[in-house]
Structure formats: C-alpha cells, structure tokens
Short mmCIF file of C-alpha atoms and ligand atoms in Angstrom, two decimals:
data_model
loop_
_atom_site.label_atom_id
_atom_site.label_comp_id
_atom_site.label_asym_id
_atom_site.label_seq_id
_atom_site.Cartn_x
_atom_site.Cartn_y
_atom_site.Cartn_z
CA MET A 258 0.02 0.07 -0.11
CA SER A 259 1.43 3.45 -0.97
CA PHE A 260 1.00 5.83 2.11
CA ALA A 261 2.26 9.47 1.62
CA ILE A 262 2.39 12.46 3.91
CA TYR A 263 1.59 15.99 2.88
CA PRO A 264 3.19 18.26 5.43
CA GLY A 265 2.67 21.92 5.81
CA SER A 266 1.59 24.92 8.22
CA PHE A 267 -1.45 25.31 6.42
CA ASP A 268 -2.29 28.64 8.57
CA PRO A 269 -4.75 28.57 6.67
CA ILE A 270 -5.29 26.00 4.07
CA THR A 271 -5.79 27.37 0.59
CA LEU A 272 -7.48 26.22 -2.58
CA GLY A 273 -4.05 25.59 -3.72
CA HIS A 274 -3.24 23.17 -0.84
CA LEU A 275 -6.79 21.78 -1.44
CA ASP A 276 -5.77 21.00 -5.14
CA VAL A 277 -2.65 19.35 -4.19
CA ILE A 278 -4.34 17.15 -1.70
CA ARG A 279 -7.15 16.17 -4.26
CA ARG A 280 -4.22 15.15 -7.04
CA ALA A 281 -2.02 13.34 -4.25
CA ALA A 282 -4.97 11.37 -3.01
CA ALA A 283 -5.46 10.15 -6.45
CA CYS A 284 -1.65 8.84 -6.69
CA PHE A 285 -1.41 7.11 -3.29
CA ASP A 286 -3.56 4.62 -1.51
CA ARG A 287 -3.49 6.67 1.83
CA LEU A 288 -2.54 10.20 2.30
CA CYS A 289 -2.20 12.09 5.82
CA VAL A 290 -2.19 15.80 5.92
CA CYS A 291 0.12 16.91 8.50
CA VAL A 292 -0.23 20.19 10.28
CA MET A 293 3.23 20.83 11.40
CA VAL A 294 3.40 22.88 14.40
CA ASN A 295 6.51 25.43 14.68
CA ALA A 296 6.73 27.08 18.07
CA GLU A 297 9.16 29.74 16.21
CA LYS A 298 6.08 31.00 14.29
CA LYS A 299 4.51 33.52 16.51
CA SER A 300 0.85 34.72 16.31
CA PRO A 301 -0.55 32.11 13.99
CA MET A 302 -3.91 32.80 12.61
CA PHE A 303 -5.36 29.47 13.89
CA THR A 304 -4.31 27.02 16.18
CA ALA A 305 -3.07 23.73 15.31
CA GLU A 306 -6.38 22.07 16.41
CA GLU A 307 -8.45 24.66 14.23
CA ARG A 308 -6.22 23.98 11.30
CA VAL A 309 -6.86 20.32 11.58
CA ALA A 310 -10.66 20.98 12.12
CA LEU A 311 -10.56 23.16 8.97
CA ILE A 312 -8.82 20.75 6.76
CA ARG A 313 -11.07 17.93 8.02
CA ALA A 314 -14.12 19.88 7.15
CA SER A 315 -12.54 21.00 3.61
CA ILE A 316 -11.78 17.13 2.58
CA GLU A 317 -14.94 15.81 3.42
CA GLY A 318 -15.83 12.76 1.14
CA MET A 319 -12.04 12.24 0.34
CA GLU A 320 -12.19 8.40 1.83
CA ASN A 321 -8.32 8.03 1.82
CA VAL A 322 -7.19 11.12 3.52
CA GLU A 323 -6.59 11.92 7.05
CA VAL A 324 -5.59 14.89 9.00
CA GLU A 325 -3.24 14.93 12.08
CA ALA A 326 -1.02 17.70 13.90
CA TYR A 327 2.62 16.86 14.67
CA SER A 328 5.59 19.02 16.24
CA GLY A 329 8.84 17.52 15.61
CA LEU A 330 11.03 16.02 12.90
CA LEU A 331 9.00 15.38 9.97
CA ALA A 332 11.33 12.65 8.81
CA ASP A 333 11.06 10.54 11.94
CA TYR A 334 7.38 11.23 12.12
CA ALA A 335 6.77 10.04 8.49
CA VAL A 336 8.72 6.97 8.99
CA ALA A 337 7.38 6.08 12.39
CA LYS A 338 3.85 6.10 10.79
CA GLY A 339 4.96 3.84 7.89
CA ALA A 340 4.91 6.11 5.06
CA ASN A 341 7.52 6.39 2.62
CA VAL A 342 6.68 9.43 0.68
CA LEU A 343 6.51 13.04 1.30
CA VAL A 344 4.21 15.10 -1.08
CA LYS A 345 5.07 18.70 -1.54
CA GLY A 346 3.37 21.44 -3.94
CA VAL A 347 5.78 23.54 -5.93
CA ARG A 348 4.80 26.71 -7.40
CA ASN A 349 7.90 27.95 -8.79
CA ALA A 350 11.55 27.87 -9.03
CA THR A 351 12.02 29.21 -5.38
CA ASP A 352 9.73 26.51 -4.05
CA PHE A 353 11.84 23.94 -6.09
CA ASP A 354 15.04 25.16 -4.69
CA GLN A 355 14.00 24.74 -1.21
CA GLU A 356 11.92 21.59 -1.68
CA TYR A 357 15.08 20.04 -3.36
CA GLN A 358 17.07 20.82 -0.32
CA MET A 359 14.32 19.51 2.30
CA ALA A 360 13.98 16.42 0.18
CA ASN A 361 17.82 15.80 0.36
CA ILE A 362 17.84 16.64 4.23
CA ASN A 363 15.08 14.14 4.77
CA ARG A 364 16.31 11.30 2.83
CA GLY A 365 19.66 12.21 4.61
CA ILE A 366 17.75 11.08 7.73
CA HIS A 367 15.91 8.33 6.37
CA ARG A 368 17.35 6.89 3.16
CA GLU A 369 13.92 5.02 2.09
CA LEU A 370 12.06 8.34 2.32
CA GLU A 371 11.26 9.93 -1.07
CA THR A 372 9.83 13.31 -1.78
CA VAL A 373 7.39 13.61 -4.52
CA LEU A 374 6.67 17.23 -5.87
CA LEU A 375 3.63 18.06 -7.59
CA PRO A 376 3.68 21.29 -9.69
CA ALA A 377 1.02 23.74 -8.77
CA SER A 378 -2.08 23.99 -10.76
CA VAL A 379 -1.87 27.31 -13.02
CA ALA A 380 -5.00 28.53 -11.37
CA TYR A 381 -3.20 28.69 -7.88
CA GLN A 382 0.30 29.19 -8.91
CA HIS A 383 0.38 32.72 -7.09
CA PHE A 384 -1.39 31.52 -3.77
CA SER A 385 -0.03 31.10 -0.52
CA SER A 386 -1.26 31.19 3.29
CA THR A 387 0.88 34.45 3.79
CA MET A 388 -1.10 36.19 0.76
CA VAL A 389 -4.33 34.94 1.93
CA ARG A 390 -3.71 36.51 5.51
CA GLU A 391 -3.02 39.78 3.66
CA MET A 392 -6.05 39.52 1.76
CA ILE A 393 -8.19 38.99 4.78
CA LYS A 394 -6.35 42.10 6.41
CA TYR A 395 -7.81 44.04 3.48
CA GLY A 396 -11.12 42.58 3.23
CA GLN A 397 -11.00 40.97 -0.17
CA PRO A 398 -13.72 38.16 -0.57
CA MET A 399 -12.32 34.80 0.79
CA GLU A 400 -14.25 32.24 -1.30
CA LYS A 401 -11.69 32.94 -3.87
CA TYR A 402 -8.74 31.89 -2.06
CA VAL A 403 -9.71 29.46 0.67
CA PRO A 404 -12.05 26.35 1.16
CA ALA A 405 -15.83 27.19 1.99
CA PRO A 406 -15.47 25.93 5.95
CA VAL A 407 -12.49 28.42 6.20
CA ALA A 408 -14.21 31.51 4.85
CA GLU A 409 -17.13 30.56 7.20
CA GLU A 410 -14.97 30.48 10.08
CA LEU A 411 -13.41 33.79 9.12
CA LYS A 412 -16.66 35.23 8.80
CA ARG A 413 -17.84 33.61 12.18
CA LYS A 414 -14.74 35.29 13.78
CA GLY A 415 -15.37 38.52 11.98
CA ARG A 416 -12.29 38.72 10.19
CA ALA A 417 -13.49 38.60 6.86
O1 PNS B 271 3.43 25.26 4.87
P1 PNS B 271 5.11 25.45 5.18
O2 PNS B 271 5.25 26.43 6.32
O3 PNS B 271 6.04 25.86 3.83
O4 PNS B 271 5.70 23.91 5.20
C1 PNS B 271 7.08 23.80 5.98
C2 PNS B 271 7.26 22.38 6.55
C3 PNS B 271 6.43 22.54 7.51
C4 PNS B 271 6.84 21.43 5.61
C5 PNS B 271 8.69 22.42 6.98
O5 PNS B 271 9.20 23.50 7.55
C6 PNS B 271 9.01 21.38 7.97
O6 PNS B 271 9.12 19.96 7.23
N1 PNS B 271 9.04 21.13 9.43
C7 PNS B 271 9.01 20.07 10.03
C8 PNS B 271 10.57 20.13 10.87
C9 PNS B 271 11.51 19.09 10.05
O7 PNS B 271 11.32 18.11 9.99
N2 PNS B 271 12.64 19.77 9.80
C10 PNS B 271 13.53 19.38 8.88
C11 PNS B 271 13.34 19.40 7.49
S1 PNS B 271 14.01 20.58 6.35
#
C-alpha cells in the first residue's frame, strides 16, 4: 500500500493546498495531511487544532485522506507512521530550490523516504497562506482563496 504524508503549516489551508491534496489522494492509497506545529512561528492565525478541524471540514468525502498535527522532525514522524513518501506542492523555482534541499535533508535522515513534488495548478500558482492572510487584512472576498469552511470560520470570527 502506498502511503504519503503532505506536511505544511496550513495557516490557513488555501484552495492551492486543497488542489494538491485532491491530486495526491489520487496518486496514493493513503494520504495523511500533517499540520506541522512550529513554535518559532509567533501569532498564528489559527491554532494547530483549528487548522486540523478546518482541513478535515475541507476534505469531506475524500475517503483515503486523514489529518493530524505534529511538532517535531518530519522524517521521523513519517517513518514511524509507516509512510515512505512526502508530498510537496511547488509553485515556482524558489519553491523547487527549497524543496530540493529539504528532500535531500529528509532522505539524509531516512534513506527510504522519497519526496514527490507536484507542480501547482496554474490557477493556484500565486496562492500562499501569507497572501491569503494579507487579503483577509484588506477585506477581500475569501471564497476566491480558501475552502468554504475556512471562509465561514473567518466570517464567524468577524475577520472577513
Ligand atoms: O507550509 P510550510 O510552512 O511551507 O511547510 C514547511 C514544513 C512544515 C513542511 C517544513 O518546515 C518542515 O518539514 N518542518 C518540520 C521540521 C523538520 O522536519 N525540519 C527538517 C526538514 S528541513
């Protein structure tokens, strides 16, 4: 059985992330979306628990996808879970350079851990959580950028 991990900050999950999840779920038998908790990133928009809940609400109906949060070394987590692939989305050459380096770091920790890079769909090539947070600040309609559960939660919190 092929089992892949799709790690990220997902603060918040964007339509670009959701596109990667859909496409990766079609490539692997099992996909675990992992919210990586980084204590160094101050004042996140959503807590790790909220991000997990919002991703779960966004992937409804995707039978082979699960969501978890983790703080620690990604390579150890993946291998301990029995996954042999890390999936990453790449939007441009800057992403590629970063992901190429991270793939080699992770494979340096566990030789059997492969990284599979999925090129971003053209429609989402310019999407990022940072850009979405900026759009929220300026009151832009959120439905263009994030899955419906995130847009609803932002409205509920009076942030969009
Ligand atoms: O969505 P992001 O913030 O671009 O995701 C980056 C992430 C979380 C995938 C990356 O920072 C990561 O893998 N962090 C976990 C800690 C770790 O294992 N670091 C060593 C790999 S370079």
